[in-house]
Amino acid sequence: MKNKKMAPIGVFDSGVGGLTVAREISRQLPYENIVYFGDTARVPYGSKSQNTIIRFSEQIIRFLRTKQVKAIVIACNTASALALDAVKDEFDLPIIGVVIPGARAAVEATTNGKVGVVGTEATVQSGMYTKVIQGMNPKIEVIEKACPLFVPLVEEGFKEHIVTREIIEYYLESMRNTDIDAMILGCTHYPLLRSKIREYMGDKIQIVNPAYETAMDLKRLLEEEEMANDETTEHHSEYSFYVSDAAEKFRKFANTVMPFDVPTTNVVNIEEY
Amino acid sequence: MKNKKMAPIGVFDSGVGGLTVAREISRQLPYENIVYFGDTARVPYGSKSQNTIIRFSEQIIRFLRTKQVKAIVIACNTASALALDAVKDEFDLPIIGVVIPGARAAVEATTNGKVGVVGTEATVQSGMYTKVIQGMNPKIEVIEKACPLFVPLVEEGFKEHIVTREIIEYYLESMRNTDIDAMILGCTHYPLLRSKIREYMGDKIQIVNPAYETAMDLKRLLEEEEMANDETTEHHSEYSFYVSDAAEKFRKFANTVMPFDVPTTNVVNIEEY
């Protein structure tokens, strides 16, 4: 079993957003090795169809398997919402997404049974957060809202620009007028706008970032399956980063997110998998 | 030669933007048949690398060849700037892009020899508009500016929102402070913001949309090569539309752009080409 325990965790996302999940895994599971894949040639996923998201996810999982991963974390909300069920049936290794952990955190956070979810168009159209939350507690009311401009605003560095406040108001005004008391940031880019969203929505709402809960779920899974890496002495965990395009741009961004130096990023022709 | 003359023109773009070019071709060359491909599974191209844009363009051209096209128009500025030279060498059929026609129109439009170009990050980084314009007239000064948020603003229907005016100001303030007298809309989405850009930039600047000149160039090419369709009597030109994802969303958008009804759009797994 030693080999399997030392095998890496595969983490993937449509691009850089999932690095926030990888960072959380590195904090909670410091002895685990990680192979990260960002699909930068085909980003974004949030405006694309379920069939396409499933096909992309299958290719990435086939690639990650060549790296002998012991488990896979889908760090992208859109792929978690649209592809998790399909790929879990298809592949014979543990795969977890971010939607179920995020939903559970919101169910625990709400006291009045009213939860808001913000995400990409594809995530919101899937209604997956509502299904999962109401599967846990059918009495909870869920209000979902797609905020498609949040991702380009983050990617183009508009976080501090006045228009970001106006676009937050445009998308979230109707949600602020409800009495939700918990809100899921259902896209890995959105935590990067967290302080602006918090400022607009006020202090009474608990903001849930699924990354933290996802890392907790992964920890539980590895323990249950007896796959956790217990080579804790003199072990430096290894992280490797792969993308489908623009490796240098990714590497620079990764260095602003990860708590250690990311020296290299490799390009993979993901369509061949 | 009759068969060849009746063969369609292949037109492709990263998504819906190139429909403005197809529309211009349909106006100027009403007897030509068109096969359009929009790469909606991998849109946008403007933030991706040259190698990736070339690979995507090669796959699309291989697909269009299966439709027996007699010539190809790259209706996407990014692919024209980054991939035209590579694919012209590789494929044995006439291929034109939008950059050279757009550059020529600007060279003709400017009277003071100062031209502005707005486009995606990839187009501007390539410096291709500057190279082509200065190849035509080395004395012309070219100022290029990437405006990456324009595409999502158009796609998300923010054209009339107050933030669009503010983002136009953010990107174009420095250009307005120069004395350019012609400006190329170097991305097929930007003509959809034309009136707002005109409002901000003022009446003294000639705004150049490469779509018109591209259709003119195509007409000249077909005549020179004796490939123009002269089956002008009782001929209804045939248009077919293919995408790599989300056909129905594309079809709806196409119906707002094209001057006739677009009844069907077909999905192609473009990675197989």
PDB file of C-alpha atoms in Angstrom, chain A residues 67-270:
ATOM      1  CA  LYS A  67       0.461  10.526 -13.535  1.00  0.00           C
ATOM      2  CA  GLN A  68      -0.734   7.632 -11.301  1.00  0.00           C
ATOM      3  CA  VAL A  69      -3.004   9.833  -9.184  1.00  0.00           C
ATOM      4  CA  LYS A  70      -4.765   8.049  -6.316  1.00  0.00           C
ATOM      5  CA  ALA A  71      -7.773  10.401  -6.268  1.00  0.00           C
ATOM      6  CA  ILE A  72      -9.083  13.381  -8.219  1.00  0.00           C
ATOM      7  CA  VAL A  73     -10.531  16.709  -7.072  1.00  0.00           C
ATOM      8  CA  ILE A  74     -12.587  18.618  -9.640  1.00  0.00           C
ATOM      9  CA  ALA A  75     -11.735  22.117  -8.428  1.00  0.00           C
ATOM     10  CA  CYS A  76     -14.039  23.798 -10.965  1.00  0.00           C
ATOM     11  CA  ASN A  77     -17.646  24.444  -9.932  1.00  0.00           C
ATOM     12  CA  THR A  78     -18.936  24.192 -13.510  1.00  0.00           C
ATOM     13  CA  ALA A  79     -17.268  20.813 -14.113  1.00  0.00           C
ATOM     14  CA  SER A  80     -18.341  19.613 -10.643  1.00  0.00           C
ATOM     15  CA  ALA A  81     -21.953  20.568 -11.367  1.00  0.00           C
ATOM     16  CA  LEU A  82     -22.110  19.225 -14.934  1.00  0.00           C
ATOM     17  CA  ALA A  83     -19.608  16.364 -15.182  1.00  0.00           C
ATOM     18  CA  LEU A  84     -19.036  14.783 -11.741  1.00  0.00           C
ATOM     19  CA  ASP A  85     -21.838  12.204 -11.989  1.00  0.00           C
ATOM     20  CA  ALA A  86     -20.772  11.122 -15.488  1.00  0.00           C
ATOM     21  CA  VAL A  87     -17.079  10.720 -14.715  1.00  0.00           C
ATOM     22  CA  LYS A  88     -17.680   8.991 -11.367  1.00  0.00           C
ATOM     23  CA  ASP A  89     -19.532   6.255 -13.232  1.00  0.00           C
ATOM     24  CA  GLU A  90     -16.859   6.004 -15.879  1.00  0.00           C
ATOM     25  CA  PHE A  91     -13.590   5.959 -13.948  1.00  0.00           C
ATOM     26  CA  ASP A  92     -12.514   3.550 -11.276  1.00  0.00           C
ATOM     27  CA  LEU A  93     -10.905   5.932  -8.792  1.00  0.00           C
ATOM     28  CA  PRO A  94     -12.275   8.290  -6.144  1.00  0.00           C
ATOM     29  CA  ILE A  95     -13.374  11.624  -7.626  1.00  0.00           C
ATOM     30  CA  ILE A  96     -14.811  14.507  -5.625  1.00  0.00           C
ATOM     31  CA  GLY A  97     -16.087  17.916  -6.704  1.00  0.00           C
ATOM     32  CA  VAL A  98     -16.592  21.235  -4.944  1.00  0.00           C
ATOM     33  CA  VAL A  99     -20.403  21.449  -5.114  1.00  0.00           C
ATOM     34  CA  ILE A 100     -21.304  18.891  -2.429  1.00  0.00           C
ATOM     35  CA  PRO A 101     -18.784  20.250   0.120  1.00  0.00           C
ATOM     36  CA  GLY A 102     -19.887  23.832  -0.638  1.00  0.00           C
ATOM     37  CA  ALA A 103     -23.555  22.921  -0.327  1.00  0.00           C
ATOM     38  CA  ARG A 104     -22.976  21.176   3.002  1.00  0.00           C
ATOM     39  CA  ALA A 105     -21.148  24.215   4.403  1.00  0.00           C
ATOM     40  CA  ALA A 106     -24.065  26.457   3.407  1.00  0.00           C
ATOM     41  CA  VAL A 107     -26.620  24.095   4.934  1.00  0.00           C
ATOM     42  CA  GLU A 108     -24.630  24.254   8.190  1.00  0.00           C
ATOM     43  CA  ALA A 109     -24.192  28.037   7.985  1.00  0.00           C
ATOM     44  CA  THR A 110     -27.796  29.120   7.405  1.00  0.00           C
ATOM     45  CA  THR A 111     -30.023  29.690  10.411  1.00  0.00           C
ATOM     46  CA  ASN A 112     -33.134  30.944   8.613  1.00  0.00           C
ATOM     47  CA  GLY A 113     -33.046  28.324   5.812  1.00  0.00           C
ATOM     48  CA  LYS A 114     -32.389  30.774   2.974  1.00  0.00           C
ATOM     49  CA  VAL A 115     -29.238  30.354   0.917  1.00  0.00           C
ATOM     50  CA  GLY A 116     -27.902  32.312  -2.073  1.00  0.00           C
ATOM     51  CA  VAL A 117     -25.604  30.836  -4.727  1.00  0.00           C
ATOM     52  CA  VAL A 118     -23.582  32.810  -7.267  1.00  0.00           C
ATOM     53  CA  GLY A 119     -21.802  31.053 -10.136  1.00  0.00           C
ATOM     54  CA  THR A 120     -21.287  30.788 -13.878  1.00  0.00           C
ATOM     55  CA  GLU A 121     -24.164  30.560 -16.321  1.00  0.00           C
ATOM     56  CA  ALA A 122     -23.615  26.802 -16.776  1.00  0.00           C
ATOM     57  CA  THR A 123     -23.478  26.107 -13.037  1.00  0.00           C
ATOM     58  CA  VAL A 124     -26.630  28.103 -12.309  1.00  0.00           C
ATOM     59  CA  GLN A 125     -28.520  26.636 -15.273  1.00  0.00           C
ATOM     60  CA  SER A 126     -27.707  23.133 -14.047  1.00  0.00           C
ATOM     61  CA  GLY A 127     -29.493  23.913 -10.754  1.00  0.00           C
ATOM     62  CA  MET A 128     -27.049  21.488  -9.135  1.00  0.00           C
ATOM     63  CA  TYR A 129     -26.458  23.546  -5.983  1.00  0.00           C
ATOM     64  CA  THR A 130     -30.214  23.731  -5.373  1.00  0.00           C
ATOM     65  CA  LYS A 131     -30.614  19.973  -5.940  1.00  0.00           C
ATOM     66  CA  VAL A 132     -27.754  19.085  -3.603  1.00  0.00           C
ATOM     67  CA  ILE A 133     -28.773  21.555  -0.856  1.00  0.00           C
ATOM     68  CA  GLN A 134     -32.417  20.443  -0.948  1.00  0.00           C
ATOM     69  CA  GLY A 135     -31.253  16.823  -0.998  1.00  0.00           C
ATOM     70  CA  MET A 136     -29.627  17.581   2.381  1.00  0.00           C
ATOM     71  CA  ASN A 137     -32.553  19.640   3.684  1.00  0.00           C
ATOM     72  CA  PRO A 138     -35.674  19.996   1.510  1.00  0.00           C
ATOM     73  CA  LYS A 139     -36.901  22.971   3.537  1.00  0.00           C
ATOM     74  CA  ILE A 140     -34.039  25.236   2.543  1.00  0.00           C
ATOM     75  CA  GLU A 141     -34.902  27.872  -0.034  1.00  0.00           C
ATOM     76  CA  VAL A 142     -32.124  28.462  -2.582  1.00  0.00           C
ATOM     77  CA  ILE A 143     -31.726  31.527  -4.793  1.00  0.00           C
ATOM     78  CA  GLU A 144     -29.182  31.130  -7.609  1.00  0.00           C
ATOM     79  CA  LYS A 145     -27.751  33.917  -9.741  1.00  0.00           C
ATOM     80  CA  ALA A 146     -25.292  33.739 -12.648  1.00  0.00           C
ATOM     81  CA  CYS A 147     -22.652  36.505 -12.669  1.00  0.00           C
ATOM     82  CA  PRO A 148     -20.810  35.926 -15.975  1.00  0.00           C
ATOM     83  CA  LEU A 149     -18.744  39.144 -15.894  1.00  0.00           C
ATOM     84  CA  PHE A 150     -17.083  38.339 -12.553  1.00  0.00           C
ATOM     85  CA  VAL A 151     -14.533  35.986 -14.163  1.00  0.00           C
ATOM     86  CA  PRO A 152     -13.279  38.447 -16.820  1.00  0.00           C
ATOM     87  CA  LEU A 153     -13.208  41.240 -14.207  1.00  0.00           C
ATOM     88  CA  VAL A 154     -10.896  39.155 -12.032  1.00  0.00           C
ATOM     89  CA  GLU A 155      -8.785  37.957 -14.949  1.00  0.00           C
ATOM     90  CA  GLU A 156      -8.343  41.503 -16.288  1.00  0.00           C
ATOM     91  CA  GLY A 157      -7.359  42.904 -12.900  1.00  0.00           C
ATOM     92  CA  PHE A 158     -10.426  45.144 -12.432  1.00  0.00           C
ATOM     93  CA  LYS A 159     -10.887  44.174  -8.796  1.00  0.00           C
ATOM     94  CA  GLU A 160     -10.291  47.707  -7.494  1.00  0.00           C
ATOM     95  CA  HIS A 161     -11.960  49.560 -10.388  1.00  0.00           C
ATOM     96  CA  ILE A 162     -15.202  51.444  -9.805  1.00  0.00           C
ATOM     97  CA  VAL A 163     -17.052  49.372 -12.438  1.00  0.00           C
ATOM     98  CA  THR A 164     -16.582  46.224 -10.367  1.00  0.00           C
ATOM     99  CA  ARG A 165     -18.744  47.726  -7.605  1.00  0.00           C
ATOM    100  CA  GLU A 166     -21.381  48.634 -10.203  1.00  0.00           C
ATOM    101  CA  ILE A 167     -21.371  45.171 -11.775  1.00  0.00           C
ATOM    102  CA  ILE A 168     -21.638  43.553  -8.330  1.00  0.00           C
ATOM    103  CA  GLU A 169     -24.673  45.767  -7.690  1.00  0.00           C
ATOM    104  CA  TYR A 170     -26.138  44.884 -11.093  1.00  0.00           C
ATOM    105  CA  TYR A 171     -25.967  41.152 -10.392  1.00  0.00           C
ATOM    106  CA  LEU A 172     -26.576  41.046  -6.643  1.00  0.00           C
ATOM    107  CA  GLU A 173     -29.120  43.803  -5.982  1.00  0.00           C
ATOM    108  CA  SER A 174     -32.058  41.402  -6.182  1.00  0.00           C
ATOM    109  CA  MET A 175     -30.259  38.936  -3.899  1.00  0.00           C
ATOM    110  CA  ARG A 176     -29.485  41.649  -1.342  1.00  0.00           C
ATOM    111  CA  ASN A 177     -33.200  42.427  -1.239  1.00  0.00           C
ATOM    112  CA  THR A 178     -33.965  38.879  -0.078  1.00  0.00           C
ATOM    113  CA  ASP A 179     -33.291  37.670   3.465  1.00  0.00           C
ATOM    114  CA  ILE A 180     -30.707  34.970   2.692  1.00  0.00           C
ATOM    115  CA  ASP A 181     -28.216  34.570   5.508  1.00  0.00           C
ATOM    116  CA  ALA A 182     -25.633  32.409   3.718  1.00  0.00           C
ATOM    117  CA  MET A 183     -24.168  32.729   0.237  1.00  0.00           C
ATOM    118  CA  ILE A 184     -22.004  30.263  -1.677  1.00  0.00           C
ATOM    119  CA  LEU A 185     -19.244  31.635  -3.931  1.00  0.00           C
ATOM    120  CA  GLY A 186     -19.929  28.932  -6.519  1.00  0.00           C
ATOM    121  CA  CYS A 187     -17.043  29.675  -8.878  1.00  0.00           C
ATOM    122  CA  THR A 188     -13.368  29.438  -7.971  1.00  0.00           C
ATOM    123  CA  HIS A 189     -12.693  32.947  -9.282  1.00  0.00           C
ATOM    124  CA  TYR A 190     -15.208  34.620  -7.012  1.00  0.00           C
ATOM    125  CA  PRO A 191     -13.260  34.337  -3.732  1.00  0.00           C
ATOM    126  CA  LEU A 192     -10.868  36.815  -5.344  1.00  0.00           C
ATOM    127  CA  LEU A 193     -13.760  39.353  -5.245  1.00  0.00           C
ATOM    128  CA  ARG A 194     -14.769  38.297  -1.742  1.00  0.00           C
ATOM    129  CA  SER A 195     -14.055  41.601   0.030  1.00  0.00           C
ATOM    130  CA  LYS A 196     -16.015  43.590  -2.586  1.00  0.00           C
ATOM    131  CA  ILE A 197     -18.948  41.155  -2.423  1.00  0.00           C
ATOM    132  CA  ARG A 198     -18.830  41.277   1.391  1.00  0.00           C
ATOM    133  CA  GLU A 199     -18.836  45.097   1.308  1.00  0.00           C
ATOM    134  CA  TYR A 200     -21.903  45.131  -0.928  1.00  0.00           C
ATOM    135  CA  MET A 201     -23.861  42.313   0.748  1.00  0.00           C
ATOM    136  CA  GLY A 202     -23.164  43.433   4.337  1.00  0.00           C
ATOM    137  CA  ASP A 203     -21.985  41.631   7.466  1.00  0.00           C
ATOM    138  CA  LYS A 204     -25.119  39.624   8.225  1.00  0.00           C
ATOM    139  CA  ILE A 205     -24.536  37.118   5.443  1.00  0.00           C
ATOM    140  CA  GLN A 206     -22.121  34.235   5.877  1.00  0.00           C
ATOM    141  CA  ILE A 207     -20.030  33.857   2.746  1.00  0.00           C
ATOM    142  CA  VAL A 208     -19.134  30.233   1.957  1.00  0.00           C
ATOM    143  CA  ASN A 209     -16.036  29.374  -0.101  1.00  0.00           C
ATOM    144  CA  PRO A 210     -16.274  25.671  -1.055  1.00  0.00           C
ATOM    145  CA  ALA A 211     -12.462  25.289  -1.274  1.00  0.00           C
ATOM    146  CA  TYR A 212     -12.054  24.862   2.481  1.00  0.00           C
ATOM    147  CA  GLU A 213     -14.808  22.228   2.791  1.00  0.00           C
ATOM    148  CA  THR A 214     -13.537  20.404  -0.276  1.00  0.00           C
ATOM    149  CA  ALA A 215     -10.097  19.960   1.257  1.00  0.00           C
ATOM    150  CA  MET A 216     -11.818  18.664   4.444  1.00  0.00           C
ATOM    151  CA  ASP A 217     -13.793  16.155   2.359  1.00  0.00           C
ATOM    152  CA  LEU A 218     -10.646  15.022   0.611  1.00  0.00           C
ATOM    153  CA  LYS A 219      -8.949  14.472   3.969  1.00  0.00           C
ATOM    154  CA  ARG A 220     -11.890  12.362   5.195  1.00  0.00           C
ATOM    155  CA  LEU A 221     -11.916  10.366   1.945  1.00  0.00           C
ATOM    156  CA  LEU A 222      -8.185   9.603   2.092  1.00  0.00           C
ATOM    157  CA  GLU A 223      -8.504   8.444   5.703  1.00  0.00           C
ATOM    158  CA  GLU A 224     -11.543   6.268   4.991  1.00  0.00           C
ATOM    159  CA  GLU A 225      -9.864   4.639   2.015  1.00  0.00           C
ATOM    160  CA  GLU A 226      -6.575   4.345   3.913  1.00  0.00           C
ATOM    161  CA  MET A 227      -4.854   6.287   1.161  1.00  0.00           C
ATOM    162  CA  ALA A 228      -3.490   9.235   3.158  1.00  0.00           C
ATOM    163  CA  ASN A 229       0.224   9.754   2.797  1.00  0.00           C
ATOM    164  CA  ASP A 230       1.790   8.930   6.138  1.00  0.00           C
ATOM    165  CA  GLU A 231       5.356   9.411   4.992  1.00  0.00           C
ATOM    166  CA  THR A 232       5.440  12.440   7.188  1.00  0.00           C
ATOM    167  CA  THR A 233       9.082  12.421   8.159  1.00  0.00           C
ATOM    168  CA  GLU A 234      11.678  14.015   5.945  1.00  0.00           C
ATOM    169  CA  HIS A 235       9.145  14.206   3.189  1.00  0.00           C
ATOM    170  CA  HIS A 236       8.813  17.207   0.940  1.00  0.00           C
ATOM    171  CA  SER A 237       5.511  17.083  -0.859  1.00  0.00           C
ATOM    172  CA  GLU A 238       5.832  17.390  -4.621  1.00  0.00           C
ATOM    173  CA  TYR A 239       3.624  19.641  -6.698  1.00  0.00           C
ATOM    174  CA  SER A 240       3.583  19.642 -10.467  1.00  0.00           C
ATOM    175  CA  PHE A 241       1.599  21.932 -12.713  1.00  0.00           C
ATOM    176  CA  TYR A 242       0.304  21.221 -16.212  1.00  0.00           C
ATOM    177  CA  VAL A 243      -1.747  23.414 -18.541  1.00  0.00           C
ATOM    178  CA  SER A 244      -3.085  23.144 -22.089  1.00  0.00           C
ATOM    179  CA  ASP A 245      -1.770  26.604 -23.086  1.00  0.00           C
ATOM    180  CA  ALA A 246       0.215  29.668 -22.012  1.00  0.00           C
ATOM    181  CA  ALA A 247       2.370  28.000 -19.346  1.00  0.00           C
ATOM    182  CA  GLU A 248       4.384  31.082 -18.397  1.00  0.00           C
ATOM    183  CA  LYS A 249       1.311  33.262 -17.770  1.00  0.00           C
ATOM    184  CA  PHE A 250      -0.135  30.460 -15.621  1.00  0.00           C
ATOM    185  CA  ARG A 251       3.120  30.038 -13.709  1.00  0.00           C
ATOM    186  CA  LYS A 252       3.217  33.735 -12.826  1.00  0.00           C
ATOM    187  CA  PHE A 253      -0.375  33.681 -11.609  1.00  0.00           C
ATOM    188  CA  ALA A 254       0.276  30.453  -9.655  1.00  0.00           C
ATOM    189  CA  ASN A 255       3.135  32.150  -7.858  1.00  0.00           C
ATOM    190  CA  THR A 256       0.734  34.817  -6.564  1.00  0.00           C
ATOM    191  CA  VAL A 257      -1.679  32.173  -5.214  1.00  0.00           C
ATOM    192  CA  MET A 258       0.412  29.271  -3.937  1.00  0.00           C
ATOM    193  CA  PRO A 259       2.345  29.590  -0.669  1.00  0.00           C
ATOM    194  CA  PHE A 260       5.576  28.337  -2.276  1.00  0.00           C
ATOM    195  CA  ASP A 261       7.545  28.920  -5.444  1.00  0.00           C
ATOM    196  CA  VAL A 262       6.192  27.341  -8.647  1.00  0.00           C
ATOM    197  CA  PRO A 263       9.337  26.905 -10.743  1.00  0.00           C
ATOM    198  CA  THR A 264       7.917  25.270 -13.889  1.00  0.00           C
ATOM    199  CA  THR A 265       4.634  24.591 -15.652  1.00  0.00           C
ATOM    200  CA  ASN A 266       4.370  22.091 -18.494  1.00  0.00           C
ATOM    201  CA  VAL A 267       2.126  22.254 -21.558  1.00  0.00           C
ATOM    202  CA  VAL A 268       0.052  19.197 -22.475  1.00  0.00           C
ATOM    203  CA  ASN A 269      -1.874  18.669 -25.717  1.00  0.00           C
ATOM    204  CA  ILE A 270      -4.986  17.632 -23.803  1.00  0.00           C
TER     205      ILE A 270
END
